[in-house]
Coordinates of C-alpha atoms in Angstrom, one line a residue:
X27 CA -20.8 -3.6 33.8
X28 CA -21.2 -0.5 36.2
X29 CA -21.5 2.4 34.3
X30 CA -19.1 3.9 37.3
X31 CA -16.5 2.0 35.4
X32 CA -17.1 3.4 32.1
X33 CA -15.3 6.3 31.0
X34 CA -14.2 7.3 27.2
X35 CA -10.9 6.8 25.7
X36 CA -8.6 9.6 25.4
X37 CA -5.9 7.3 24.5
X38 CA -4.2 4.0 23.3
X39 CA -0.9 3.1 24.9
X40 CA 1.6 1.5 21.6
X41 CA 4.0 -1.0 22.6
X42 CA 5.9 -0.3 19.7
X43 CA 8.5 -3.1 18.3
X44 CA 10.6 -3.8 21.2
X45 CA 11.7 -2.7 24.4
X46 CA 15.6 -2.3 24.1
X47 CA 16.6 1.4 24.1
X48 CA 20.0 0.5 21.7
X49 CA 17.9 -1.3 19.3
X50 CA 14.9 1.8 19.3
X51 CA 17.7 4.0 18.5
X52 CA 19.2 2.3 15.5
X53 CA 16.2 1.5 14.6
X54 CA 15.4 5.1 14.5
X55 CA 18.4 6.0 11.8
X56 CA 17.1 2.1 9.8
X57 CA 13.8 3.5 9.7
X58 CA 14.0 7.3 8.9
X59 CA 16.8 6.6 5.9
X60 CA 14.0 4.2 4.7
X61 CA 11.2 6.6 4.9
X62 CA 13.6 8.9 3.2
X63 CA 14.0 6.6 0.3
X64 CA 10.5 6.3 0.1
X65 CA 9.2 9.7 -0.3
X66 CA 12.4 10.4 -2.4
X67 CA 11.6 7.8 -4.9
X68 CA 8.0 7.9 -5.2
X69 CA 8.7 11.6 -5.7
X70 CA 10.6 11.1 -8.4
X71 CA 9.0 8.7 -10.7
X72 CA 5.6 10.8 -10.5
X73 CA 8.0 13.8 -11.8
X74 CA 9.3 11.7 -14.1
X75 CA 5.7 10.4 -15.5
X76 CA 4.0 14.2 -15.8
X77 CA 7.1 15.9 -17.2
X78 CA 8.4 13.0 -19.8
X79 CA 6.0 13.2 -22.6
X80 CA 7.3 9.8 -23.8
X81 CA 5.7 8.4 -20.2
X82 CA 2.2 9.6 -21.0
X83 CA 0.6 6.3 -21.2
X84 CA -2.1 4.7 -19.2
X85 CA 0.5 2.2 -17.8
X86 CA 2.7 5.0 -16.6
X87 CA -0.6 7.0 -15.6
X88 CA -1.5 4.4 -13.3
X89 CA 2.3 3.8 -12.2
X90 CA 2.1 7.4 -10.8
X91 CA -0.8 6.5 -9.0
X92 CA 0.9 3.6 -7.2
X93 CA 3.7 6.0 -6.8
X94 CA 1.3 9.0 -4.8
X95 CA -0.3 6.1 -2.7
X96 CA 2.6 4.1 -1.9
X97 CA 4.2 7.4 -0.4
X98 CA 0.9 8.3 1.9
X99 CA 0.8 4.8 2.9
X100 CA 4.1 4.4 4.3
X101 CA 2.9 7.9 6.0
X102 CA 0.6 6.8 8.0
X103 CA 2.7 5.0 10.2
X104 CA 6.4 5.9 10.0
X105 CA 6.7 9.1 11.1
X106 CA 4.8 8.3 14.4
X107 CA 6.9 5.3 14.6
X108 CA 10.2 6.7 14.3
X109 CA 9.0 9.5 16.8
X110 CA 8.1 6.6 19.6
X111 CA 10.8 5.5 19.6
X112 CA 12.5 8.4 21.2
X113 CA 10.3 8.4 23.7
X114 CA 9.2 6.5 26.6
X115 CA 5.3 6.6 26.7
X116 CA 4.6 5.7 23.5
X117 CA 0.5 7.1 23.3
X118 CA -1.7 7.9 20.4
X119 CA -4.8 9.8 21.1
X120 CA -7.8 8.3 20.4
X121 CA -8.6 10.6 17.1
X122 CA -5.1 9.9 16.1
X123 CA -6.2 6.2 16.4
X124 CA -9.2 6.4 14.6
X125 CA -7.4 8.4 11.6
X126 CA -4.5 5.8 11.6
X127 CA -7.4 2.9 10.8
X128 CA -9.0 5.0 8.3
X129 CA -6.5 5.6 6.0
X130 CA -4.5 2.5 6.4
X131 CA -7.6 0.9 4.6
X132 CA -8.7 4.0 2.8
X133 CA -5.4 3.8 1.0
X134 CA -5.1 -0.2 0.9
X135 CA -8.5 -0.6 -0.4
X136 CA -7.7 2.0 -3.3
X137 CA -4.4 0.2 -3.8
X138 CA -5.4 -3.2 -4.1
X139 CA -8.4 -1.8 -6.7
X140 CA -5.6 0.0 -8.4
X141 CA -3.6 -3.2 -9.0
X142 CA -6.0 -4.8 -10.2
X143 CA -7.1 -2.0 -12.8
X144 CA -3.1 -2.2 -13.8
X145 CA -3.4 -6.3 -14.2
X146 CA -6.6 -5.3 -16.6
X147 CA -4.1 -2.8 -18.1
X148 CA -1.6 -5.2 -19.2
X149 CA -4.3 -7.5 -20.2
X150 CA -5.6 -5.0 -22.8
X151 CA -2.4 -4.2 -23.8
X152 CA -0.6 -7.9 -24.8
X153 CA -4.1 -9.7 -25.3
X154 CA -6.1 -7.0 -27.4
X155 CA -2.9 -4.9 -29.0
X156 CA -5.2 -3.6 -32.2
X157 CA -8.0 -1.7 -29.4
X158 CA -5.6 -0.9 -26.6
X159 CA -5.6 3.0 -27.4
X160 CA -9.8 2.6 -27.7
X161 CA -10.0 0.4 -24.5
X162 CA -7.6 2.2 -22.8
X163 CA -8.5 6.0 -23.1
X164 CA -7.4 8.6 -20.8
X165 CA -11.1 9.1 -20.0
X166 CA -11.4 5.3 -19.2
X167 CA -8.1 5.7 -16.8
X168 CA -9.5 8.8 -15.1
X169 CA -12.7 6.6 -14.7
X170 CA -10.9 3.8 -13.0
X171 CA -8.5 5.1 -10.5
X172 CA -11.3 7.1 -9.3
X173 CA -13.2 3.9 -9.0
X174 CA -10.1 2.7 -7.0
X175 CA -10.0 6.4 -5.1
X176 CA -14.3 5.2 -4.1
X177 CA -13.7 1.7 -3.0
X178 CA -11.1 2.8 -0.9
X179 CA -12.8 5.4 1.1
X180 CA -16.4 3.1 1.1
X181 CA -14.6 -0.1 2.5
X182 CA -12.7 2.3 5.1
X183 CA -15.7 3.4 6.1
X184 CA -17.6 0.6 6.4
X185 CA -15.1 -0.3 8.8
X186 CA -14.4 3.0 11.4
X187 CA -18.3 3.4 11.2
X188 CA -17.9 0.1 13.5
X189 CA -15.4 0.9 15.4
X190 CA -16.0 4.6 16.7
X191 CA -19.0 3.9 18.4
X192 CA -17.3 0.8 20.6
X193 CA -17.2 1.5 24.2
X194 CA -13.1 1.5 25.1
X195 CA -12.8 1.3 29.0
X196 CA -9.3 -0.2 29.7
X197 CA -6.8 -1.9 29.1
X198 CA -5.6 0.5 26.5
X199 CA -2.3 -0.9 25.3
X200 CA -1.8 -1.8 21.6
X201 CA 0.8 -4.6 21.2
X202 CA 1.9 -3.2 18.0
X203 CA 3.9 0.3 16.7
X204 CA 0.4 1.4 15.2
X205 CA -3.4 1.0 15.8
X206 CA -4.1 -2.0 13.9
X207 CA -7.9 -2.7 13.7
X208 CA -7.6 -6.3 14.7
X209 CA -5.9 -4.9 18.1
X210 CA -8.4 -2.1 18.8
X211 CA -11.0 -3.6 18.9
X212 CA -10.3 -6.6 21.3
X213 CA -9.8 -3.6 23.9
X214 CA -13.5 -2.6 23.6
X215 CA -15.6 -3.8 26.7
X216 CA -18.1 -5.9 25.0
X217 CA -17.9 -9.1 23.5
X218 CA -16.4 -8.6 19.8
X219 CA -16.2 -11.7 18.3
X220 CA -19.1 -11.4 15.6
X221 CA -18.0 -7.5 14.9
X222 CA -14.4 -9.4 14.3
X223 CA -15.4 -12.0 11.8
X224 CA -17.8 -8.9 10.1
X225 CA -14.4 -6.8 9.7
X226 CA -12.8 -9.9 8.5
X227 CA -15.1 -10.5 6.1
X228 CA -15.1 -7.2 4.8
X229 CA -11.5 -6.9 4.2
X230 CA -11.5 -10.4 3.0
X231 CA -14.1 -9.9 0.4
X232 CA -12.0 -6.5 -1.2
X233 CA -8.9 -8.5 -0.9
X234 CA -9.8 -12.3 -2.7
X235 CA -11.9 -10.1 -5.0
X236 CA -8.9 -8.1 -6.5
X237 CA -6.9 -11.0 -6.2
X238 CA -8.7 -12.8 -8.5
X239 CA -9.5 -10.4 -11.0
X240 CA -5.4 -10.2 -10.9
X241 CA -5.0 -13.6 -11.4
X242 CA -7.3 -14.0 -14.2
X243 CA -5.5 -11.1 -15.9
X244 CA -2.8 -12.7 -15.8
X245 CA -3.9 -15.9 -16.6
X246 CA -5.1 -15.1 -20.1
X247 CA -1.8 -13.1 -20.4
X248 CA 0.5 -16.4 -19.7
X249 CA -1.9 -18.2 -22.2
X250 CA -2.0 -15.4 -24.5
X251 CA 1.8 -15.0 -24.4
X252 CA 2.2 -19.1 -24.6
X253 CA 0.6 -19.2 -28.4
X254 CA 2.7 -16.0 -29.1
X255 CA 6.2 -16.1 -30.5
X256 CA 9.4 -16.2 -28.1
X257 CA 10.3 -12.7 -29.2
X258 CA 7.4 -11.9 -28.0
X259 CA 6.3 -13.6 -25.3
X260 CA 9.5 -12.3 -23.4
X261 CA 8.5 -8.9 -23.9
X262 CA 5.5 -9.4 -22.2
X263 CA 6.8 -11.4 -19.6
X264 CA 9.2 -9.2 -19.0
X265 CA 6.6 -5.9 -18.5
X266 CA 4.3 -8.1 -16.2
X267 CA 7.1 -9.4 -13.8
X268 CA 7.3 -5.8 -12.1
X269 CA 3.3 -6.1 -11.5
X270 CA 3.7 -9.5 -10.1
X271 CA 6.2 -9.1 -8.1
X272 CA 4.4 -6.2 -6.2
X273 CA 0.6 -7.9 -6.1
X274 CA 2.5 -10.5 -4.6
X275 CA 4.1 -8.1 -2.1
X276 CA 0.7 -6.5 -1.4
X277 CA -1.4 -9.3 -1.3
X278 CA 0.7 -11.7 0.6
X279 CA 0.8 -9.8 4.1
X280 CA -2.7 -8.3 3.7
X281 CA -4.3 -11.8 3.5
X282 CA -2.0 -13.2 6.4
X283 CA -3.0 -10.2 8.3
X284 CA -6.6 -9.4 7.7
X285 CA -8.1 -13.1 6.3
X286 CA -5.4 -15.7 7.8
X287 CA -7.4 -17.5 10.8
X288 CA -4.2 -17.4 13.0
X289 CA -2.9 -14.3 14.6
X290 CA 1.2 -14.3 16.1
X291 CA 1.8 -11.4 17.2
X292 CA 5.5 -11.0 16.5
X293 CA 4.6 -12.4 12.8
X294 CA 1.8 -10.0 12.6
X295 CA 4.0 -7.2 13.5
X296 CA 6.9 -8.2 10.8
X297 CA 4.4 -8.4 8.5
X298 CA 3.0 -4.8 9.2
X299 CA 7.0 -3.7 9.3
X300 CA 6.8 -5.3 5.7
X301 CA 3.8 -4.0 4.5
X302 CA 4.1 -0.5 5.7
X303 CA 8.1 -0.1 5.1
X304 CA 9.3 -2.3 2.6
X305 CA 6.5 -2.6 0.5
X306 CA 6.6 1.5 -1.1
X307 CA 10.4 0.7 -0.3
X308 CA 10.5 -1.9 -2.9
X309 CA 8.0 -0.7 -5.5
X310 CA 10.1 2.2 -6.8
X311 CA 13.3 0.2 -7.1
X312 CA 11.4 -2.7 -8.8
X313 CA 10.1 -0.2 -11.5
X314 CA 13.3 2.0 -11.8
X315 CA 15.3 -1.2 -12.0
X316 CA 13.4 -3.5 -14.4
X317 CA 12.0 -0.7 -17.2
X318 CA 13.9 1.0 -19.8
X319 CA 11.6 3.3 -19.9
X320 CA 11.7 4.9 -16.5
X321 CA 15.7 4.6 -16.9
X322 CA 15.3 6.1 -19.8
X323 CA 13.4 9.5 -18.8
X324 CA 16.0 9.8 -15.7
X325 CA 18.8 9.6 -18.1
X326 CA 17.1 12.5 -20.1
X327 CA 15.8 14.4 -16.8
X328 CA 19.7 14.2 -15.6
X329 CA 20.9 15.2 -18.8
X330 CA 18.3 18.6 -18.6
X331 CA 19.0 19.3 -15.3
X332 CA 23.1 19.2 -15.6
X333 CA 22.3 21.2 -19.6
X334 CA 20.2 24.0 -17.0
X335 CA 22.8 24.3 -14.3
X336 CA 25.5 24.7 -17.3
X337 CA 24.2 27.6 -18.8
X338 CA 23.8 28.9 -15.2

C-alpha cells in the first residue's frame, strides 16, 4: 500500500438504524422516553438501597451495583443515538470511537463478573443459610464488585490496546448506530482476520467463564432447593427467577454477538438495540415487580416523602 494513501482517521461515518426520516423521528420520542425510564429507575432503586436500612444486605448491595452500571451502559450509546437521528451526517470522531469501545466492555465485562458474584450470592444464601452473614461480609462484598470493577477495565483494555494502534484509511462507515468492535476493525487496512478471532476469544473466554460459574450456582441451588421442603423451595425459587431472568438477558445477545460464528447485520443490530436499551430497561422493572422488598421500601419512601411535604 502507498503510504500516499495512508492518512489517520479523524472520523467514523454511523449508519445508524435506518434511513427513513418519519421512522428516525419517532424513533427519537421511543428512544428518549426509554432512556428516561432507565436513568429514572435505576435512580431510584440505588436511593432506595442506601437510604432503607432494611435493604442493607449484600443482595441489595450488589443490586445497586447492577443498578449504577446498567444506567452508564445504556449511556454509552443512547444519547449519541437519539442525537443522530436528528441529523443527517451521522459521524463520531475517532476518540469518541475509541471511548465508545472502551466502556461498552469496560462496563460489560464488570457486569457479567458482577452477575456472577450475585449467582454466588444466592448460592451462599439458600445452600449455606447457617454461614451466610460469615461468607457474605460487607468486607467480602466490597472485595468482590471491585473484583468485577478490575476485570472489567483489564478485559477492556486488552481489547482497545489492539485496536488503537490499527491503521484506518477508508472506508469509514460503521453499519450500525454505535462503534461496535466487530465493525471497526474490518475498516482497518490490513488483513484482520487473526486480530478478529483474538478479540473473539477474549470476549468469549470472560463471557462462557461467567456463564458457567452462573450455571453451577444455580445448579446446586435447583438441587439444593429439590431436597428442601415446598415452602421452601418456592421461596428460593421465587428470589432466583429475577437473577435468571436477567443472566439470560445479558448473556443471550452478548454470546450471539461477540462468540456466535455468524454475523447478520440487521440481527446484530436488534440485538445491540436489545442489549443496550432494553436490557437496563427491563432490569429495574423485573426487580421492582417481582420483590416485596423493594415494593416495600417505595411504599415507606412514598409514605416519607408525602409525611415531609405535609408538614411543609
Amino acid at each position: 500500500m502507498d503510504e500516499g494513501n495512508q492518512s489517520v482517521m479523524s472520523e467514523f461515518v454511523l449508519l445508524g438504524l435506518c434511513h427513513s426520516w418519519n421512522i428516525q423521528v419517532l424513533l427519537v420520542m421511543i428512544f428518549s422516553v426509554f432512556y428516561l425510564i432507565i436513568v429514572s429507575g435505576n435512580i431510584v432503586i440505588m436511593v432506595l438501597i442506601i437510604t432503607d436500612s432494611h435493604l442493607h444486605s449484600p443482595m441489595y448491595f450488589l443490586l445497586a451495583n447492577l443498578s449504577f452500571v446498567d444506567m452508564w451502559l445504556s449511556s454509552i450509546t443512547i444519547p449519541k443515538m437519539i442525537a443522530d437521528f436528528l441529523k443527517e451526517s451521522k459521524t463520531i470522531s475517532f476518540g469518541g470511537c475509541m471511548s465508545q469501545i472502551f466502556f461498552a466492555h469496560f462496563i460489560a465485562g464488570f457486569e457479567m463478573v458482577l452477575l456472577a458474584v450475585m449467582a454466588y450470592d444466592r448460592y451462599v444464601a439458600i445452600c449455606k443459610p447457617l454461614r451466610y452473614s460469615t461468607i457474605m461480609s460487607l468486607r467480602m462484598c466490597i472485595r468482590l464488585v471491585v473484583t468485577s470493577w478490575i476485570t472489567g477495565f483489564v478485559h477492556s483494555m486488552s481489547q482497545i490496546v489492539m485496536i488503537v494502534p490499527l491503521p484506518f484509511c477508508g472506508p469509514k462507515e460503521i453499519d450500525s448506530f454505535f462503534c461496535d468492535r466487530p465493525l471497526v476493525i474490518k475498516l482497518a487496512c490490513m488483513d484482520t482476520y487473526s486480530l478478529d478471532i483474538l478479540m473473539n476469544l477474549d470476549c468469549g473466554v470472560l463471557a462462557v467463564t461467567c456463564f458457567i460459574l452462573v450455571l453451577t450456582s444455580y445448579t446446586y441451588i435447583l438441587l439444593t432447593v429439590h431436597r428442601s421442603c415446598k415452602s421452601g423451595a418456592s421461596k428460593a425459587l421465587s428470589t432466583c427467577t429475577a437473577h435468571i431472568t436477567v443472566v439470560v438477558l445479558l448473556f443471550g445477545p452478548s454470546i450471539f454477538i461477540y462468540v456466535w460464528p455468524l454475523s447478520i447485520t440487521w440481527v446484530n443490530k436488534f440485538l445491540a438495540v436489545f442489549y443496550y436499551v432494553f436490557t437496563p430497561l427491563l432490569n429495574p422493572a423485573i426487580y421492582t415487580l417481582r420483590n416485596k422488598k423493594i415494593q416495600n421500601a417505595l411504599k415507606r419512601f412514598r409514605s416519607y416523602y408525602l409525611e415531609c411535604k405535609g408538614n411543609r
